[in-house]
PDB file of C-alpha atoms in Angstrom:
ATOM      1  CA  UNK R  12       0.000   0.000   0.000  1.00 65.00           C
ATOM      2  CA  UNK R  13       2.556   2.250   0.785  1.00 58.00           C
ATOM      3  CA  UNK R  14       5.582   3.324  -0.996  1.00 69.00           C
ATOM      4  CA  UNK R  15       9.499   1.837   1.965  1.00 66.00           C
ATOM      5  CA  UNK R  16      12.005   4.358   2.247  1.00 66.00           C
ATOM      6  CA  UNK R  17      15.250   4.217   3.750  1.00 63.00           C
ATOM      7  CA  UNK R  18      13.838   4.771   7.001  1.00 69.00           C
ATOM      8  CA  UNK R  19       9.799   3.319   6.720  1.00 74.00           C
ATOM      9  CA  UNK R  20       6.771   3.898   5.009  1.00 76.00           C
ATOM     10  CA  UNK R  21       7.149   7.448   2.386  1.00 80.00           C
ATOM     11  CA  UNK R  22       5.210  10.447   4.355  1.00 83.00           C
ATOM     12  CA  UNK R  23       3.568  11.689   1.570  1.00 89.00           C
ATOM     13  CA  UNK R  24       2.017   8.281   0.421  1.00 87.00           C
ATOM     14  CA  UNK R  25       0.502   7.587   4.122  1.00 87.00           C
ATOM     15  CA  UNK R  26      -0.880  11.504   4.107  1.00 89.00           C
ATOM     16  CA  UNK R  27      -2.278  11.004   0.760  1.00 91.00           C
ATOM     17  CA  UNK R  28      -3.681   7.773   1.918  1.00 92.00           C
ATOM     18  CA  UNK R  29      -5.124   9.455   4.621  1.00 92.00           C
ATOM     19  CA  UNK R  30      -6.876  12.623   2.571  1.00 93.00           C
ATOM     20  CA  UNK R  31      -8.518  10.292   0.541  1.00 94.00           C
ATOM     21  CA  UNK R  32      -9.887   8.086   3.917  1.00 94.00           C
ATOM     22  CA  UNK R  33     -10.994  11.483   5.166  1.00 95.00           C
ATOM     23  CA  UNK R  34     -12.714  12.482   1.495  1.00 94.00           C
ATOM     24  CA  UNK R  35     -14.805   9.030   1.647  1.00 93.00           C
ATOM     25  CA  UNK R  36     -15.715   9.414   5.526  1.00 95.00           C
ATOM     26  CA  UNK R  37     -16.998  12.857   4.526  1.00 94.00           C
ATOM     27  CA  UNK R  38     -19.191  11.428   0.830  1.00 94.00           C
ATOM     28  CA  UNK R  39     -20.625   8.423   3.496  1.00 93.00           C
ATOM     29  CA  UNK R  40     -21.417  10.789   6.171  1.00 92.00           C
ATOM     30  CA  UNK R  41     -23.397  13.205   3.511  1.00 94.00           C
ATOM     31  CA  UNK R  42     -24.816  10.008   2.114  1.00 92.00           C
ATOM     32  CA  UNK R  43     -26.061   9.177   5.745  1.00 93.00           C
ATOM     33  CA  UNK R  44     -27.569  12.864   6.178  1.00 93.00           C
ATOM     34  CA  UNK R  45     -29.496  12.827   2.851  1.00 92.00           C
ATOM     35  CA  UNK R  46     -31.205   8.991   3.647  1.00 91.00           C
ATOM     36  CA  UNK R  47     -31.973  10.615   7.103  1.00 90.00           C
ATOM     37  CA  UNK R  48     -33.309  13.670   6.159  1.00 92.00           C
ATOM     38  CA  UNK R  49     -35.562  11.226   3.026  1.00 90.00           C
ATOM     39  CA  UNK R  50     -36.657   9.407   6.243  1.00 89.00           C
ATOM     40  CA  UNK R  51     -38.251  12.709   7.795  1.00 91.00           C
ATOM     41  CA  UNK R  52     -39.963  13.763   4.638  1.00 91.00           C
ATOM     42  CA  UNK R  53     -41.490  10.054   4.200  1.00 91.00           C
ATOM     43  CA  UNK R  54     -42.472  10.261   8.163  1.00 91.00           C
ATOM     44  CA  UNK R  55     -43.942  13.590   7.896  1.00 92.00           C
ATOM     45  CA  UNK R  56     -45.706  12.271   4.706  1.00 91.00           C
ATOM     46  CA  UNK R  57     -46.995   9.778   6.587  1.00 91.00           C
ATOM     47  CA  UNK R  58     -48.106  11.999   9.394  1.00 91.00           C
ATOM     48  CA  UNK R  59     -50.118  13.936   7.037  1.00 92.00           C
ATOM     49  CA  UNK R  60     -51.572  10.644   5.422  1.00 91.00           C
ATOM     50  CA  UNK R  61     -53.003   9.562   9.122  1.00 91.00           C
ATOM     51  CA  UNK R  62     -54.203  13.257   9.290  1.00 92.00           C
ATOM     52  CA  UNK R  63     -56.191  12.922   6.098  1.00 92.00           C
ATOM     53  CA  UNK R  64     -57.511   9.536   7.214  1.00 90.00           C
ATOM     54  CA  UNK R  65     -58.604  11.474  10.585  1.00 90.00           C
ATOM     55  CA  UNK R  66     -60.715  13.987   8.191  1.00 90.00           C
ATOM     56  CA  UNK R  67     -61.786  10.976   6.032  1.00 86.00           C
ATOM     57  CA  UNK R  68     -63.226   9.269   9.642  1.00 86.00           C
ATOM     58  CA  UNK R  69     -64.706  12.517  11.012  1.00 85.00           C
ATOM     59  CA  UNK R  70     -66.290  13.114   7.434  1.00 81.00           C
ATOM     60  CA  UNK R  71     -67.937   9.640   7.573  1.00 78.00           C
ATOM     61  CA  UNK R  72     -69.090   9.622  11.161  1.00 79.00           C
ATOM     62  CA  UNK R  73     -71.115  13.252  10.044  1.00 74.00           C
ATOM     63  CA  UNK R  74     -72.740  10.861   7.424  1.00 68.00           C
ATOM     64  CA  UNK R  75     -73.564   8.225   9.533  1.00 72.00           C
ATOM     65  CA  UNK R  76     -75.596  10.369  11.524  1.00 74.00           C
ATOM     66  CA  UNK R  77     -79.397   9.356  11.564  1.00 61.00           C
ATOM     67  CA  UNK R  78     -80.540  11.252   8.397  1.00 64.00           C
ATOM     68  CA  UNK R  79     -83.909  13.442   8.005  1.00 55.00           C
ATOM     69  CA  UNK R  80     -86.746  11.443   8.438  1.00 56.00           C
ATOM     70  CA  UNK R  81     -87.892  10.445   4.949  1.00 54.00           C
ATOM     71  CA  UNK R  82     -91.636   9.428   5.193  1.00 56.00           C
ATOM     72  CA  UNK R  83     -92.855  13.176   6.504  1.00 51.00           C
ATOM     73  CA  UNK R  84     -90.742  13.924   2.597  1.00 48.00           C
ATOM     74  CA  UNK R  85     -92.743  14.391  -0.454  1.00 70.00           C
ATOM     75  CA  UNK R  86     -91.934  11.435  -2.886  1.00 71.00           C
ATOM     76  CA  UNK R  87     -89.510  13.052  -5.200  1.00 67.00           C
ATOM     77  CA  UNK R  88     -87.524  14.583  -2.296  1.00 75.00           C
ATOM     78  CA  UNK R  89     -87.547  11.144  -0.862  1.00 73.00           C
ATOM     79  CA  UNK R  90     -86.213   9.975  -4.487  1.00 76.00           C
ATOM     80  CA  UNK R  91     -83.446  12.858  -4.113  1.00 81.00           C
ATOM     81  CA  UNK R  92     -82.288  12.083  -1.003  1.00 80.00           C
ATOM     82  CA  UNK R  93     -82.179   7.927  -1.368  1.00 85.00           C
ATOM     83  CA  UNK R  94     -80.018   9.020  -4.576  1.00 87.00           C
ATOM     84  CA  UNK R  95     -78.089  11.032  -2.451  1.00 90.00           C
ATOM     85  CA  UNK R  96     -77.677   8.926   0.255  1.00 92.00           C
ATOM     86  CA  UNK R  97     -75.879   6.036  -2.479  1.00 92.00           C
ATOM     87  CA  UNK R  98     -73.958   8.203  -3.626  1.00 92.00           C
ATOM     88  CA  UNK R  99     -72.568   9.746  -0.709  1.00 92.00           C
ATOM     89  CA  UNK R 100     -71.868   5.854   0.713  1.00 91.00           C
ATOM     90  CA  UNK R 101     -70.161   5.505  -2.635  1.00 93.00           C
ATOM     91  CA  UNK R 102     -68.060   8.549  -2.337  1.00 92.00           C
ATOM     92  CA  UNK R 103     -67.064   7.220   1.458  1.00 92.00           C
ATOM     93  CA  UNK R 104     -66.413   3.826   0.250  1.00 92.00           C
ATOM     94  CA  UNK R 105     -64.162   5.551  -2.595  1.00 92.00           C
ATOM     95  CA  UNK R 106     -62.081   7.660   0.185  1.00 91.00           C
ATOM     96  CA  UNK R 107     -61.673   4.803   2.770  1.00 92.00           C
ATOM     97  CA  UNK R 108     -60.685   2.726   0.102  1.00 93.00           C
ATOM     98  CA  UNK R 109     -58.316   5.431  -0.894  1.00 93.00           C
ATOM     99  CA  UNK R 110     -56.797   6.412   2.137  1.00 90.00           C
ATOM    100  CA  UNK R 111     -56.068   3.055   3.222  1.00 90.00           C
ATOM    101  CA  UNK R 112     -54.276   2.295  -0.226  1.00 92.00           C
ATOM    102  CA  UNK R 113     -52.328   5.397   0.371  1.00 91.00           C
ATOM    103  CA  UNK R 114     -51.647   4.678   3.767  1.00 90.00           C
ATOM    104  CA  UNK R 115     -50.291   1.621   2.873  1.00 90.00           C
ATOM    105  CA  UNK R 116     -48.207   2.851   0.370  1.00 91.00           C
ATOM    106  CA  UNK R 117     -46.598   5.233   2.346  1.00 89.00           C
ATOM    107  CA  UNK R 118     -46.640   2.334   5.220  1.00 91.00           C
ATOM    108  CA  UNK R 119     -44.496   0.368   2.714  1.00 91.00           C
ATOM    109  CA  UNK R 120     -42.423   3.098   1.517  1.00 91.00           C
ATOM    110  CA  UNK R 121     -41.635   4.442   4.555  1.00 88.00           C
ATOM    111  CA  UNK R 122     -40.255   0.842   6.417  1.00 91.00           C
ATOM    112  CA  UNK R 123     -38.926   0.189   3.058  1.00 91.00           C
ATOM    113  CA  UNK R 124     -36.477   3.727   3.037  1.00 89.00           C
ATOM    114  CA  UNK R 125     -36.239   3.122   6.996  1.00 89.00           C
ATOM    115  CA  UNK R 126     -34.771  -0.136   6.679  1.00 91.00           C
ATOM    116  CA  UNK R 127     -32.374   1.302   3.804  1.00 90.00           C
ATOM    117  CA  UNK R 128     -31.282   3.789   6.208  1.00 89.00           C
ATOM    118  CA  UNK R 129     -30.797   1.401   8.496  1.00 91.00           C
ATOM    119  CA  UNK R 130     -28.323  -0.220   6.664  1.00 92.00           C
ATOM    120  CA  UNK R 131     -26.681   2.176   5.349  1.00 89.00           C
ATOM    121  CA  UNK R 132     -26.076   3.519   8.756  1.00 89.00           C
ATOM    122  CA  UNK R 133     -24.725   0.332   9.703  1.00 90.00           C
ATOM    123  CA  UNK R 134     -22.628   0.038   6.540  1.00 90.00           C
ATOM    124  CA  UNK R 135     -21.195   3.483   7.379  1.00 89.00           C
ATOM    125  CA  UNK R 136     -20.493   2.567  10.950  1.00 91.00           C
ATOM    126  CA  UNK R 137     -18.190  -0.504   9.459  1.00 91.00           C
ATOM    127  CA  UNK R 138     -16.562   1.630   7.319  1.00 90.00           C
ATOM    128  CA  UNK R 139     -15.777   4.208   9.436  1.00 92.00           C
ATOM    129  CA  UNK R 140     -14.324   1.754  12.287  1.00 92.00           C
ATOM    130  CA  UNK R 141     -12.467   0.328   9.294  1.00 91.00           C
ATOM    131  CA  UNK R 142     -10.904   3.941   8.827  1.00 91.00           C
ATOM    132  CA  UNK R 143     -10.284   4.366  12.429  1.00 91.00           C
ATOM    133  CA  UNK R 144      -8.368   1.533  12.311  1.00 91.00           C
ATOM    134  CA  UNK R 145      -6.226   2.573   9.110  1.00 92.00           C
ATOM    135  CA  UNK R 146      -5.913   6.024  10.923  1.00 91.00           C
ATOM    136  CA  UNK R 147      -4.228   4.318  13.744  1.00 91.00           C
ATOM    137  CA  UNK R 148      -2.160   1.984  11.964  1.00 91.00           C
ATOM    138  CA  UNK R 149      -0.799   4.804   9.536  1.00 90.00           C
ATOM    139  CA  UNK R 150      -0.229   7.020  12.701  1.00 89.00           C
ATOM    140  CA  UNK R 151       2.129   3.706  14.304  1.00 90.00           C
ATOM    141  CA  UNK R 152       3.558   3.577  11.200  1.00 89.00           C
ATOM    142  CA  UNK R 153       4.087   7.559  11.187  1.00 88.00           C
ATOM    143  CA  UNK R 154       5.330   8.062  14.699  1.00 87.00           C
ATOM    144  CA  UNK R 155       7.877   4.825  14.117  1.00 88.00           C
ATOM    145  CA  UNK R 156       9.267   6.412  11.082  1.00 87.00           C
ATOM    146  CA  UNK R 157       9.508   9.748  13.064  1.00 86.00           C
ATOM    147  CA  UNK R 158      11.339   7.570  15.819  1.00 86.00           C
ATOM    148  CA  UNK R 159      13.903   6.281  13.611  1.00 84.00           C
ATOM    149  CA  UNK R 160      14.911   9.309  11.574  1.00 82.00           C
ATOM    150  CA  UNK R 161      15.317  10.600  14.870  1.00 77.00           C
ATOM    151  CA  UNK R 162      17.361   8.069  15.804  1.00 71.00           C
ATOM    152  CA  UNK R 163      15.802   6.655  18.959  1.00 54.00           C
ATOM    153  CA  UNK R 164      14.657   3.271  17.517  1.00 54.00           C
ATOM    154  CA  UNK R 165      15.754   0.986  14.297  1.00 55.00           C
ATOM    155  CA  UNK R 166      12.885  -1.126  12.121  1.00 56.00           C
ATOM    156  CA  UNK R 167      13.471  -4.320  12.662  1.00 60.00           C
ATOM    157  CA  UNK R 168      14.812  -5.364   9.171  1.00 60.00           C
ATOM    158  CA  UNK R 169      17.811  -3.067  10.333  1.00 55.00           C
ATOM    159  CA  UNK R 170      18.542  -3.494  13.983  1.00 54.00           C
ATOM    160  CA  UNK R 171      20.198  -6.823  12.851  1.00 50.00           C
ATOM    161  CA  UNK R 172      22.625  -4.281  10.844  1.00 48.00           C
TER     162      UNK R 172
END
């Protein structure tokens, strides 16, 4: 991976090394921000799905309400109202059958992007342990080579010498 000098590793491979460990920690982390921040638009989404299904229950329990009494009606405002009566169960049939589609949709959608996230976070987590890791090895390798050009300590390969 990296370039032996006299002395170790070359400095200017292991800093390049570690700019570009540092540029992909930084792309992963603004990866993780953008799946987070597509999590809060599907959850407020979904929020305003369950309030629309609130509306769409409040709307239906107004038309469930006992209607005006049709016998005391005249027989083609009885005729209106039955029509009007079908159609309005029609039109709430329509909108709960609607609203739970779209509920489930966004249900779907939302677990579905959630679980992405999830993974991604996860994926980001092993990658950025993996850099840690790199970091501390190049930094043993760094302060080593520092050591011997300052003469305190000899790589191994040369002690023997």
């Amino acid at each position: 991976m990296f370039h032996t000098t006299l002395f170790g590793y070359d400095r200017t491979d292991v800093e390049d090394h570690l700019r570009q460990t540092e540029l992909a920690h930084a792309k992963l982390a603004d990866e993780r921000d953008a799946l987070v921040a597509r999590c809060r638009e599907l959850e407020r989404r979904l929020a305003a799905a369950h309030d629309q299904n609130a509306e769409l229950r409040a709307t239906a329990a107004l038309l469930r309400r006992e209607p005006i009494d049709a016998a005391a009606l005249q027989e083609r405002l009885r005729g209106m109202l039955d029509l009007a009566r079908e159609e309005a169960a029609e039109h709430l049939a329509a909108a709960r059958t609607q609203a739970a589609e779209h509920l489930a949709a966004a249900r779907a959608q939302a677990e579905a992007e959630l679980e992405r996230a999830r993974r991604e976070v996860a994926g980001l987590h092993h990658v950025r342990d993996r850099l840690r890791d790199q970091l501390a090895r190049a930094g043993a390798l760094l302060a080593q080579a520092e050591s011997t050009v300052d003469g305190e300590e000899r790589p191994p390969h040369l002690a023997a010498a």
